[in-house]
Tab-separated table of C-alpha atoms in Angstrom:
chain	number	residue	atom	x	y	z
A	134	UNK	CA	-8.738	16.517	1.063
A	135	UNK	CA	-11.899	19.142	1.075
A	136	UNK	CA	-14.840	17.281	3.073
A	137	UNK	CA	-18.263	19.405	2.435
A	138	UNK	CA	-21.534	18.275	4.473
A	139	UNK	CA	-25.218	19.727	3.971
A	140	UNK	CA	-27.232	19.735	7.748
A	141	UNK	CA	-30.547	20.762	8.256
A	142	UNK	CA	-30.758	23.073	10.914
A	143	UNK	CA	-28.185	26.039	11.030
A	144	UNK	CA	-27.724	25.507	14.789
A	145	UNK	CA	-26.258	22.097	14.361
A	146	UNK	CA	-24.014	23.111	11.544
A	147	UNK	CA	-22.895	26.549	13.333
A	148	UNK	CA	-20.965	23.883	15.769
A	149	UNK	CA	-18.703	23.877	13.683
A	150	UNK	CA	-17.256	27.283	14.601
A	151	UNK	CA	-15.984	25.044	17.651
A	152	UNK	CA	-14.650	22.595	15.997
A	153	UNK	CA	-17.744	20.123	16.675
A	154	UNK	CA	-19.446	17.473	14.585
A	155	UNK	CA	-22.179	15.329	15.591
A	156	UNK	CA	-22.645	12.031	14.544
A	157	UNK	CA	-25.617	9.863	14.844
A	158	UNK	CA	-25.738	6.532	16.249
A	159	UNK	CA	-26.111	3.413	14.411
A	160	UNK	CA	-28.527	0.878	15.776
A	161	UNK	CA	-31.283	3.781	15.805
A	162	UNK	CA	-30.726	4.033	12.173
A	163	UNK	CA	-30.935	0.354	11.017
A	164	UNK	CA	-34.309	0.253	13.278
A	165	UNK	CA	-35.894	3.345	11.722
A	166	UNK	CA	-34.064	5.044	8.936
A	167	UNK	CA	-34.058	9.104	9.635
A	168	UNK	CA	-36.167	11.098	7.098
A	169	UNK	CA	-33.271	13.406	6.246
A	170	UNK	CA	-33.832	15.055	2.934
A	171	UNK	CA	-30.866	13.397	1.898
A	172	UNK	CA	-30.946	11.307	-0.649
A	173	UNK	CA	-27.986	9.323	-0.036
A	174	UNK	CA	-28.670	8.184	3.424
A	175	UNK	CA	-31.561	6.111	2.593
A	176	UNK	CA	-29.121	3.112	2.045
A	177	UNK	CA	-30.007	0.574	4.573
A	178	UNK	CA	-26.698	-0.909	5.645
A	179	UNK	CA	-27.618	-3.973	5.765
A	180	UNK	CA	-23.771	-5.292	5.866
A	181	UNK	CA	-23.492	-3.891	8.741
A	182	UNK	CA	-26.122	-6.047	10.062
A	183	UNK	CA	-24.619	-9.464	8.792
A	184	UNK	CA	-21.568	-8.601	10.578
A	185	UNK	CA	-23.277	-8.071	13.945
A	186	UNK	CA	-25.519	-11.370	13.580
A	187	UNK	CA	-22.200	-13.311	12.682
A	188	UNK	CA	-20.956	-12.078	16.456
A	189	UNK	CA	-23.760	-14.345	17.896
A	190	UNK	CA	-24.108	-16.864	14.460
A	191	UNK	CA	-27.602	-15.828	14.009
A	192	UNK	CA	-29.043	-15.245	11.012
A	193	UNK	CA	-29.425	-11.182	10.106
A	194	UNK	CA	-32.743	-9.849	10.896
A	195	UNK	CA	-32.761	-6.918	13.700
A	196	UNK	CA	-36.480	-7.640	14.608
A	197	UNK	CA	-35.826	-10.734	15.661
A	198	UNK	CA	-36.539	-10.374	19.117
A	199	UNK	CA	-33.585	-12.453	20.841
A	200	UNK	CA	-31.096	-10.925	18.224
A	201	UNK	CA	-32.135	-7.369	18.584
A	202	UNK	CA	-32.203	-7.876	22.627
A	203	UNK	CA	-28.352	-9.080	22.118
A	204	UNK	CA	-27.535	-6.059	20.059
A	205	UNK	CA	-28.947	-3.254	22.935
A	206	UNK	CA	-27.206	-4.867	25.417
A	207	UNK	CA	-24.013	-5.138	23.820
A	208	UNK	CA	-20.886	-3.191	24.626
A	209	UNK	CA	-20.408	-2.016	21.718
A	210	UNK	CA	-23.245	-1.647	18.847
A	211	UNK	CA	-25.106	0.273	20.581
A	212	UNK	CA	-22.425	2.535	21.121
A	213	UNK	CA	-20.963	3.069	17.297
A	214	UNK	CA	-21.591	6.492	15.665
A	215	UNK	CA	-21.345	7.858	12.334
A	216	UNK	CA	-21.031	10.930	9.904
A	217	UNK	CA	-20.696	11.109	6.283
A	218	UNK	CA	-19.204	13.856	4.226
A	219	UNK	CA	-18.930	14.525	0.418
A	220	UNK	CA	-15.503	14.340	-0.497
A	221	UNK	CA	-14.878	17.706	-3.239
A	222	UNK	CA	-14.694	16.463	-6.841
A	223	UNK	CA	-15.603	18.017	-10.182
A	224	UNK	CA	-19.180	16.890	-9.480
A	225	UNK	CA	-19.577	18.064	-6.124
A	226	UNK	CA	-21.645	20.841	-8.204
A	227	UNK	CA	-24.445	18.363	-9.030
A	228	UNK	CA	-24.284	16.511	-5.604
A	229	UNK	CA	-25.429	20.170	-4.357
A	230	UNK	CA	-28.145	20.168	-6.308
A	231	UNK	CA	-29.706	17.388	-4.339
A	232	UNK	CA	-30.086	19.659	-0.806
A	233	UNK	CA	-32.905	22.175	-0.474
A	234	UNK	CA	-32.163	25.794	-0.453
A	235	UNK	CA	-32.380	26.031	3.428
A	236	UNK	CA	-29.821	23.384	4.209
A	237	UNK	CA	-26.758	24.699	5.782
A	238	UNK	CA	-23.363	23.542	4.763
A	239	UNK	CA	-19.811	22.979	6.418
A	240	UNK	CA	-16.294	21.955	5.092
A	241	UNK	CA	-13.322	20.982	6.542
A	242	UNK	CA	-9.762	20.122	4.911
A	243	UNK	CA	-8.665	17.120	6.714
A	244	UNK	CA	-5.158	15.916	7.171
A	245	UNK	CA	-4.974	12.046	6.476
A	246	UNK	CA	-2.290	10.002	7.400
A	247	UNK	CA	0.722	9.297	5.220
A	248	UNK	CA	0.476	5.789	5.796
A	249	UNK	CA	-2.636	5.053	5.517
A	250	UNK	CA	-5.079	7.292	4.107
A	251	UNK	CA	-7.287	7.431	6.896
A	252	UNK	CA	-8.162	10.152	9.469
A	253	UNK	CA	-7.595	9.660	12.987
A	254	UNK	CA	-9.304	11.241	16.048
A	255	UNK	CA	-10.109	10.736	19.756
A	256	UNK	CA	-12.715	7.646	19.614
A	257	UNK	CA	-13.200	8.023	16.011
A	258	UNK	CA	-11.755	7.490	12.831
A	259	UNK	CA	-12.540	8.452	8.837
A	260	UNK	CA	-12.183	6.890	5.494
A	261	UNK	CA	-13.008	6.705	2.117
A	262	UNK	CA	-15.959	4.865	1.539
A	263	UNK	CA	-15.275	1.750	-1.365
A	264	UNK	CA	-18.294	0.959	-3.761
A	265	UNK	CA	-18.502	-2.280	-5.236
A	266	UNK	CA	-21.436	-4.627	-6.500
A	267	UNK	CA	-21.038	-7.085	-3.667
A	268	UNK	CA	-19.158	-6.784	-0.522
A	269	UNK	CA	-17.540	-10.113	-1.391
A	270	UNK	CA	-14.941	-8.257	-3.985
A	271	UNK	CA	-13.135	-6.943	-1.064
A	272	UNK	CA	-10.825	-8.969	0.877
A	273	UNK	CA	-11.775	-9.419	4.551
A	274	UNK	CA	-8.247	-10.494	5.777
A	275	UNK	CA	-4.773	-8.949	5.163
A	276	UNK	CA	-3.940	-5.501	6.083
A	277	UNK	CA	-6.988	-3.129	5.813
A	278	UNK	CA	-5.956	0.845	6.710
A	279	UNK	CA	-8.836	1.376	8.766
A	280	UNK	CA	-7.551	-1.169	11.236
A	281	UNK	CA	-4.712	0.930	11.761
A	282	UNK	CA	-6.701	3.873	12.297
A	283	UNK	CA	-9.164	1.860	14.742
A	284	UNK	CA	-5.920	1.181	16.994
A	285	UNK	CA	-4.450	4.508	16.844
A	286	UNK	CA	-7.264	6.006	18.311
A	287	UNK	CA	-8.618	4.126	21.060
A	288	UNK	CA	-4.917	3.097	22.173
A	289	UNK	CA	-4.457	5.868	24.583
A	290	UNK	CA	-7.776	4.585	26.923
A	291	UNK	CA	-5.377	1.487	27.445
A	292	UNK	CA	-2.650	1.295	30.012
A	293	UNK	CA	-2.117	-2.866	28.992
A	294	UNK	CA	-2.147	-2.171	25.775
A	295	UNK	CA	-3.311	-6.409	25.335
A	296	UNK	CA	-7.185	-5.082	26.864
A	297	UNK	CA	-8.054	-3.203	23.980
A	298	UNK	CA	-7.928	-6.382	21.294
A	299	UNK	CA	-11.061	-7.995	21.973
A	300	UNK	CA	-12.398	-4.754	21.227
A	301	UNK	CA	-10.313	-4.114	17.715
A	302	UNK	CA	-11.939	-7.472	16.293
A	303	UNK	CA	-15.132	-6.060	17.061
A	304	UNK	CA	-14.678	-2.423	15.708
A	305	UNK	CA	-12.832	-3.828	12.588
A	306	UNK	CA	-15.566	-6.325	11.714
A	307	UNK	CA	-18.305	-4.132	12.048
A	308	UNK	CA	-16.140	-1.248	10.454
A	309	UNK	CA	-15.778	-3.005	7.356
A	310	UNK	CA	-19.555	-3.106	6.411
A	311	UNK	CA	-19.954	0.541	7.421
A	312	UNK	CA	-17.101	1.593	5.006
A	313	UNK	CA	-18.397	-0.301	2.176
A	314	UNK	CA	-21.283	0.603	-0.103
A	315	UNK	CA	-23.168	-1.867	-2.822
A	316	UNK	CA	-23.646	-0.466	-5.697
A	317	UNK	CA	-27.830	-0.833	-6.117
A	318	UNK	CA	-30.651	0.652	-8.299
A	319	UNK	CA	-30.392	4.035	-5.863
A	320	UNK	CA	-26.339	3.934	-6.671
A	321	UNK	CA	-25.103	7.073	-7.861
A	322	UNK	CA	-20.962	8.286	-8.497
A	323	UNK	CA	-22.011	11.460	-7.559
A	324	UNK	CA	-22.124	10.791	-3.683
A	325	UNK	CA	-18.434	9.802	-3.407
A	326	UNK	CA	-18.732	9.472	0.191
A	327	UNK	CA	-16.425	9.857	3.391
A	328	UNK	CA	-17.373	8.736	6.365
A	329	UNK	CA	-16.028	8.848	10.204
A	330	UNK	CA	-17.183	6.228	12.750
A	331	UNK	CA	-16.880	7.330	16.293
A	332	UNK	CA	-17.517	5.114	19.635
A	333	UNK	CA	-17.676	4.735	23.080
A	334	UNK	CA	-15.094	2.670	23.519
A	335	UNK	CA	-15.431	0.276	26.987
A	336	UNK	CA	-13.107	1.057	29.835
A	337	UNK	CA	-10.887	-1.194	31.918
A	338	UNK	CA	-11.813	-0.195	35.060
A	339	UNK	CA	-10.426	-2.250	38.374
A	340	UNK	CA	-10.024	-4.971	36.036
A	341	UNK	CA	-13.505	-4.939	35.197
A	342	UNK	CA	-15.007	-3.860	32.013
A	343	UNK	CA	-17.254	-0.338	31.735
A	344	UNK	CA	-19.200	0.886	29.259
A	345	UNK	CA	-20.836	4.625	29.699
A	346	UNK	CA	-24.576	3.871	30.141
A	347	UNK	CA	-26.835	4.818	27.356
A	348	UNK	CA	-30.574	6.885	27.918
A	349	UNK	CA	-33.362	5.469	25.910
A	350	UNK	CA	-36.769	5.749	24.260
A	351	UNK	CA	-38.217	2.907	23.045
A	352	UNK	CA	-41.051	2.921	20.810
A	353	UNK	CA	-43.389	-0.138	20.010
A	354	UNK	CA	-45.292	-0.924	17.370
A	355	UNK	CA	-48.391	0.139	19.168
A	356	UNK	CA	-46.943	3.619	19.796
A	357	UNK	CA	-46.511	2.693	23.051
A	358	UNK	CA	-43.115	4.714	24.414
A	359	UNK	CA	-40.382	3.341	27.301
A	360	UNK	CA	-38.064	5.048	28.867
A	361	UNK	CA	-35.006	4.186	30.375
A	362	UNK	CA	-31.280	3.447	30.418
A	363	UNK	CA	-29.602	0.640	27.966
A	364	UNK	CA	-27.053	-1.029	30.523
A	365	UNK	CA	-24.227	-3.197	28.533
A	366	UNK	CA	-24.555	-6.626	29.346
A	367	UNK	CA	-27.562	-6.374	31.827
A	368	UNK	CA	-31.555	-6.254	31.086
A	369	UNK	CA	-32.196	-3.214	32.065
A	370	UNK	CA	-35.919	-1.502	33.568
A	371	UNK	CA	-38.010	0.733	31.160
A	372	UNK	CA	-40.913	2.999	32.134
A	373	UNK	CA	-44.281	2.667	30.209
A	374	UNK	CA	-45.557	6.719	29.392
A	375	UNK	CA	-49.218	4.975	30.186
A	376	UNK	CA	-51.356	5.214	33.319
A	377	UNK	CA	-53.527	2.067	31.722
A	378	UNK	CA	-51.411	-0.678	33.239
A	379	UNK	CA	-50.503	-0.886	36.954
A	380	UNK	CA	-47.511	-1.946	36.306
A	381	UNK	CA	-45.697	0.712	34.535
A	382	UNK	CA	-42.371	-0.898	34.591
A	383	UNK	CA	-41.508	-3.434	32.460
A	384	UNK	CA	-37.884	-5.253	31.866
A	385	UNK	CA	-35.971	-4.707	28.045
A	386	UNK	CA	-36.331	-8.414	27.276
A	387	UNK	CA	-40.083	-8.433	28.087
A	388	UNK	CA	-41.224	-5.533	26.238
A	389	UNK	CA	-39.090	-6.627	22.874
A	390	UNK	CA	-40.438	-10.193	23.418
A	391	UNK	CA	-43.721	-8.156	23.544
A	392	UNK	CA	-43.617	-6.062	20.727
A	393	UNK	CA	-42.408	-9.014	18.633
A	394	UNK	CA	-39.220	-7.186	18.043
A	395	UNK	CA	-40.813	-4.188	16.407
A	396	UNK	CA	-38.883	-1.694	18.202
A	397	UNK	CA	-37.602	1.567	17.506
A	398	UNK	CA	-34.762	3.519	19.217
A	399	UNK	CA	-34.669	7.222	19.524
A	400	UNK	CA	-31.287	8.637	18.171
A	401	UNK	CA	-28.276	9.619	20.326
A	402	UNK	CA	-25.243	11.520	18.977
A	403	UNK	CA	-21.800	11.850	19.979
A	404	UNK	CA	-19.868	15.155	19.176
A	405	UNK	CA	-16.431	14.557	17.915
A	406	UNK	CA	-13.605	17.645	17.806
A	407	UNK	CA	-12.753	18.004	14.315
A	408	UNK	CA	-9.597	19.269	15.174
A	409	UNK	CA	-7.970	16.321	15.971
A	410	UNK	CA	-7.848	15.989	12.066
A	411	UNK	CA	-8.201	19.372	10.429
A	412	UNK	CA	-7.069	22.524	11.374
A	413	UNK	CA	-9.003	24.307	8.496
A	414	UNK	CA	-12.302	24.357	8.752
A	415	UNK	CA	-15.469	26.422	7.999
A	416	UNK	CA	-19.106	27.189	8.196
A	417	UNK	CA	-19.931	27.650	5.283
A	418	UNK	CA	-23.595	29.579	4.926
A	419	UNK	CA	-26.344	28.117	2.765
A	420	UNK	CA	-27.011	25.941	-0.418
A	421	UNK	CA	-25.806	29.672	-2.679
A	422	UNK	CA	-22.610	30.282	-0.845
A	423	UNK	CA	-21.860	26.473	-0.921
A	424	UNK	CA	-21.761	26.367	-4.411
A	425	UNK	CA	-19.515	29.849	-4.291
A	426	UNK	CA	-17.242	27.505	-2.102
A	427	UNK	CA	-17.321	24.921	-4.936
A	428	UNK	CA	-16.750	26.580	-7.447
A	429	UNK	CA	-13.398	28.639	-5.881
A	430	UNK	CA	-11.958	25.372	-4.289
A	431	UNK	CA	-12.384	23.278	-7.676
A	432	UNK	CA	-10.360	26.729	-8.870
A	433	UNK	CA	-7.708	26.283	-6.645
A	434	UNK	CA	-7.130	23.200	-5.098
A	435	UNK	CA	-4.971	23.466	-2.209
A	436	UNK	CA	-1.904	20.789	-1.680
A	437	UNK	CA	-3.685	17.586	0.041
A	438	UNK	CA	-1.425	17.403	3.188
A	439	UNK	CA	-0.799	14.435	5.391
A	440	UNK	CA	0.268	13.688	8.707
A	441	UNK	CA	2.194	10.461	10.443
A	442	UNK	CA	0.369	9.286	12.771
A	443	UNK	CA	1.033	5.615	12.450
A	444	UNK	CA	4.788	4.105	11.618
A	445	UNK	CA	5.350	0.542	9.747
A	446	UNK	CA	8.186	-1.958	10.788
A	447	UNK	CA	9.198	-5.053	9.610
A	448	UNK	CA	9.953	-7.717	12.281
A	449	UNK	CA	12.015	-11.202	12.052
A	450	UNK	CA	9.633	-14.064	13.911
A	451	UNK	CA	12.806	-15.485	15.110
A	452	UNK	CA	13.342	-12.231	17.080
A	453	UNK	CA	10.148	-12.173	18.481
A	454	UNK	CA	9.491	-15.909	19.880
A	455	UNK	CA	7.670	-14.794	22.707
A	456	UNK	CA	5.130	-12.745	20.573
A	457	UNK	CA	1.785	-13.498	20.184
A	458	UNK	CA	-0.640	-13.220	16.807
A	459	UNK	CA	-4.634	-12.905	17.076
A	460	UNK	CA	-6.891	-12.341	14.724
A	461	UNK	CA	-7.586	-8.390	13.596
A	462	UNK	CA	-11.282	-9.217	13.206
A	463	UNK	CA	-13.881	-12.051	12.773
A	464	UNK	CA	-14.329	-13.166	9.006
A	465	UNK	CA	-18.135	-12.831	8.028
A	466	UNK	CA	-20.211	-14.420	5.426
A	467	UNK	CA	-21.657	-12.033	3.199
């Protein structure tokens, strides 16, 4: 499968070269959308949203000030990433079109798994994204592919394999909003989107649980700016950029309370190595050569080829008493 992705900024896509690909983080997005140029990624994932309100049974507004101060101190939502690629189709022509000439452009031909579909990394994971009118036509429980994927890659951090499952429910809950897109007035079949989520997965540390701390810039409503450190599970110290106030330090619950939850969050990315699921891929050049690169791949389509990176087995219960079932994820009402 041929992935293409326009970037502004030939710097950023030139990492490529090195087998590098940023991805942006998501709670800075839901609190102020990036003015990218691209028109697809104006889609307010609002899903995604639900599903992180249901983990506290709230109802789903970020600026809700108690809500939002639950979601930068958890151990994970702060901490999920994501990138989005155009997946090479006969129309890929006319999804060019919508880039300006200076954008810069990548590909890469990723090798999914056999099994299931997906592409698996270190901390990360891809799929193809499912549009629908309502994120009710797709069935929350059963086997989803991605959940496989989720496992396979974050398994390896985990000596007791049995610590990383309160973590899978979270990652597959959430995942399943970012992998699905409504269909609204904006909807398009030309974007026929992939996307990888990446994450800092908590460590099991001395039986204790870690999370990597995360450097911040808070922006109020006023314009006011605070820096300082998001801290999983703690309330954590910001610095005002003022000399008004005497004070210039001021806790994370205090200044949301104060800024009636009418935060911002600067962005934070997390570079992923592509190789861990392609070992084909390019810089391409600029919006010209891209659609050179179009035109000879639709030409010649190489052979899609897979890897096996997850196995499926079929156990008896009755030779497994001792085994234990749990949930894959938490079911959300959408």
């Amino acid at each position: 499968m041929i992935l293409i992705r326009g970037i502004k900024g030939e710097q950023y896509a030139r990492k490529i070269k090195k087998g590098i690909v940023d991805c942006r983080d998501v709670l800075s997005t839901l609190l102020e959308p990036p003015v990218t140029g691209y028109e697809f990624s104006d889609y307010y994932e609002k899903n995604f949203v639900k599903a992180a309100a249901a983990l506290y049974g709230k109802e789903a507004d970020i600026h809700e000030p108690e809500f939002l101060y639950d979601l930068m101190i958890h151990y994970v939502v702060p901490h999920m990433y994501l990138t989005y690629f155009h997946i090479l189709n006969p129309k890929s022509l006319e999804w060019l079109d919508s880039f300006e000439d200076g954008d810069s452009f990548i590909a890469v031909d990723v090798q999914l798994d056999q099994l299931t579909q997906t592409a698996i990394g270190h901390e990360y994971f891809g799929a193809q994204m499912a549009y629908v009118d309502t994120i009710r036509e797709l069935e929350q429980n059963g086997y989803n592919p991605f959940q496989a994927a989720c496992m396979v890659s974050i398994e390896d951090l985990f000596e007791d394999k049995t610590k990383m499952i309160p973590w899978l429910r979270l990652y597959n809950t959430l995942a399943f909003a970012l992998l699905c897109r409504e269909k609204d007035d904006k909807f398009t079949d030309i974007e026929n989107e992939f996307r990888i989520i990446a994450y800092d997965c908590p460590r099991i540390v001395n039986g204790r649980i870690q999370q990597a701390p995360r450097p911040a810039v808070l922006t109020g409503q006023t314009g006011m700016k605070y820096k300082g450190v998001l801290t999983a599970g703690m309330d954590s110290m910001f610095e005002s950029n003022t000399y008004v106030f005497r004070d210039l330090k001021k806790s994370l619950r205090e200044i949301i309370a104060e800024e009636k939850g009418m935060v911002t969050l600067d962005s934070q990315f997390k570079s992923i190595d592509i190789r861990d699921i392609s070992d084909n891929y390019r810089f391409i050049g600029g919006k010209e050569q891209c659609a050179e690169f179009i035109k000879k791949s639709l030409a010649s389509m190489p052979q899609e080829r897979c890897v096996n990176k997850t196995i499926q087995r079929t156990y008896r219960r009755e030779d497994i008493p001792d085994a234990v079932f749990t949930k894959s994820h938490r079911d959300v009402e959408y």
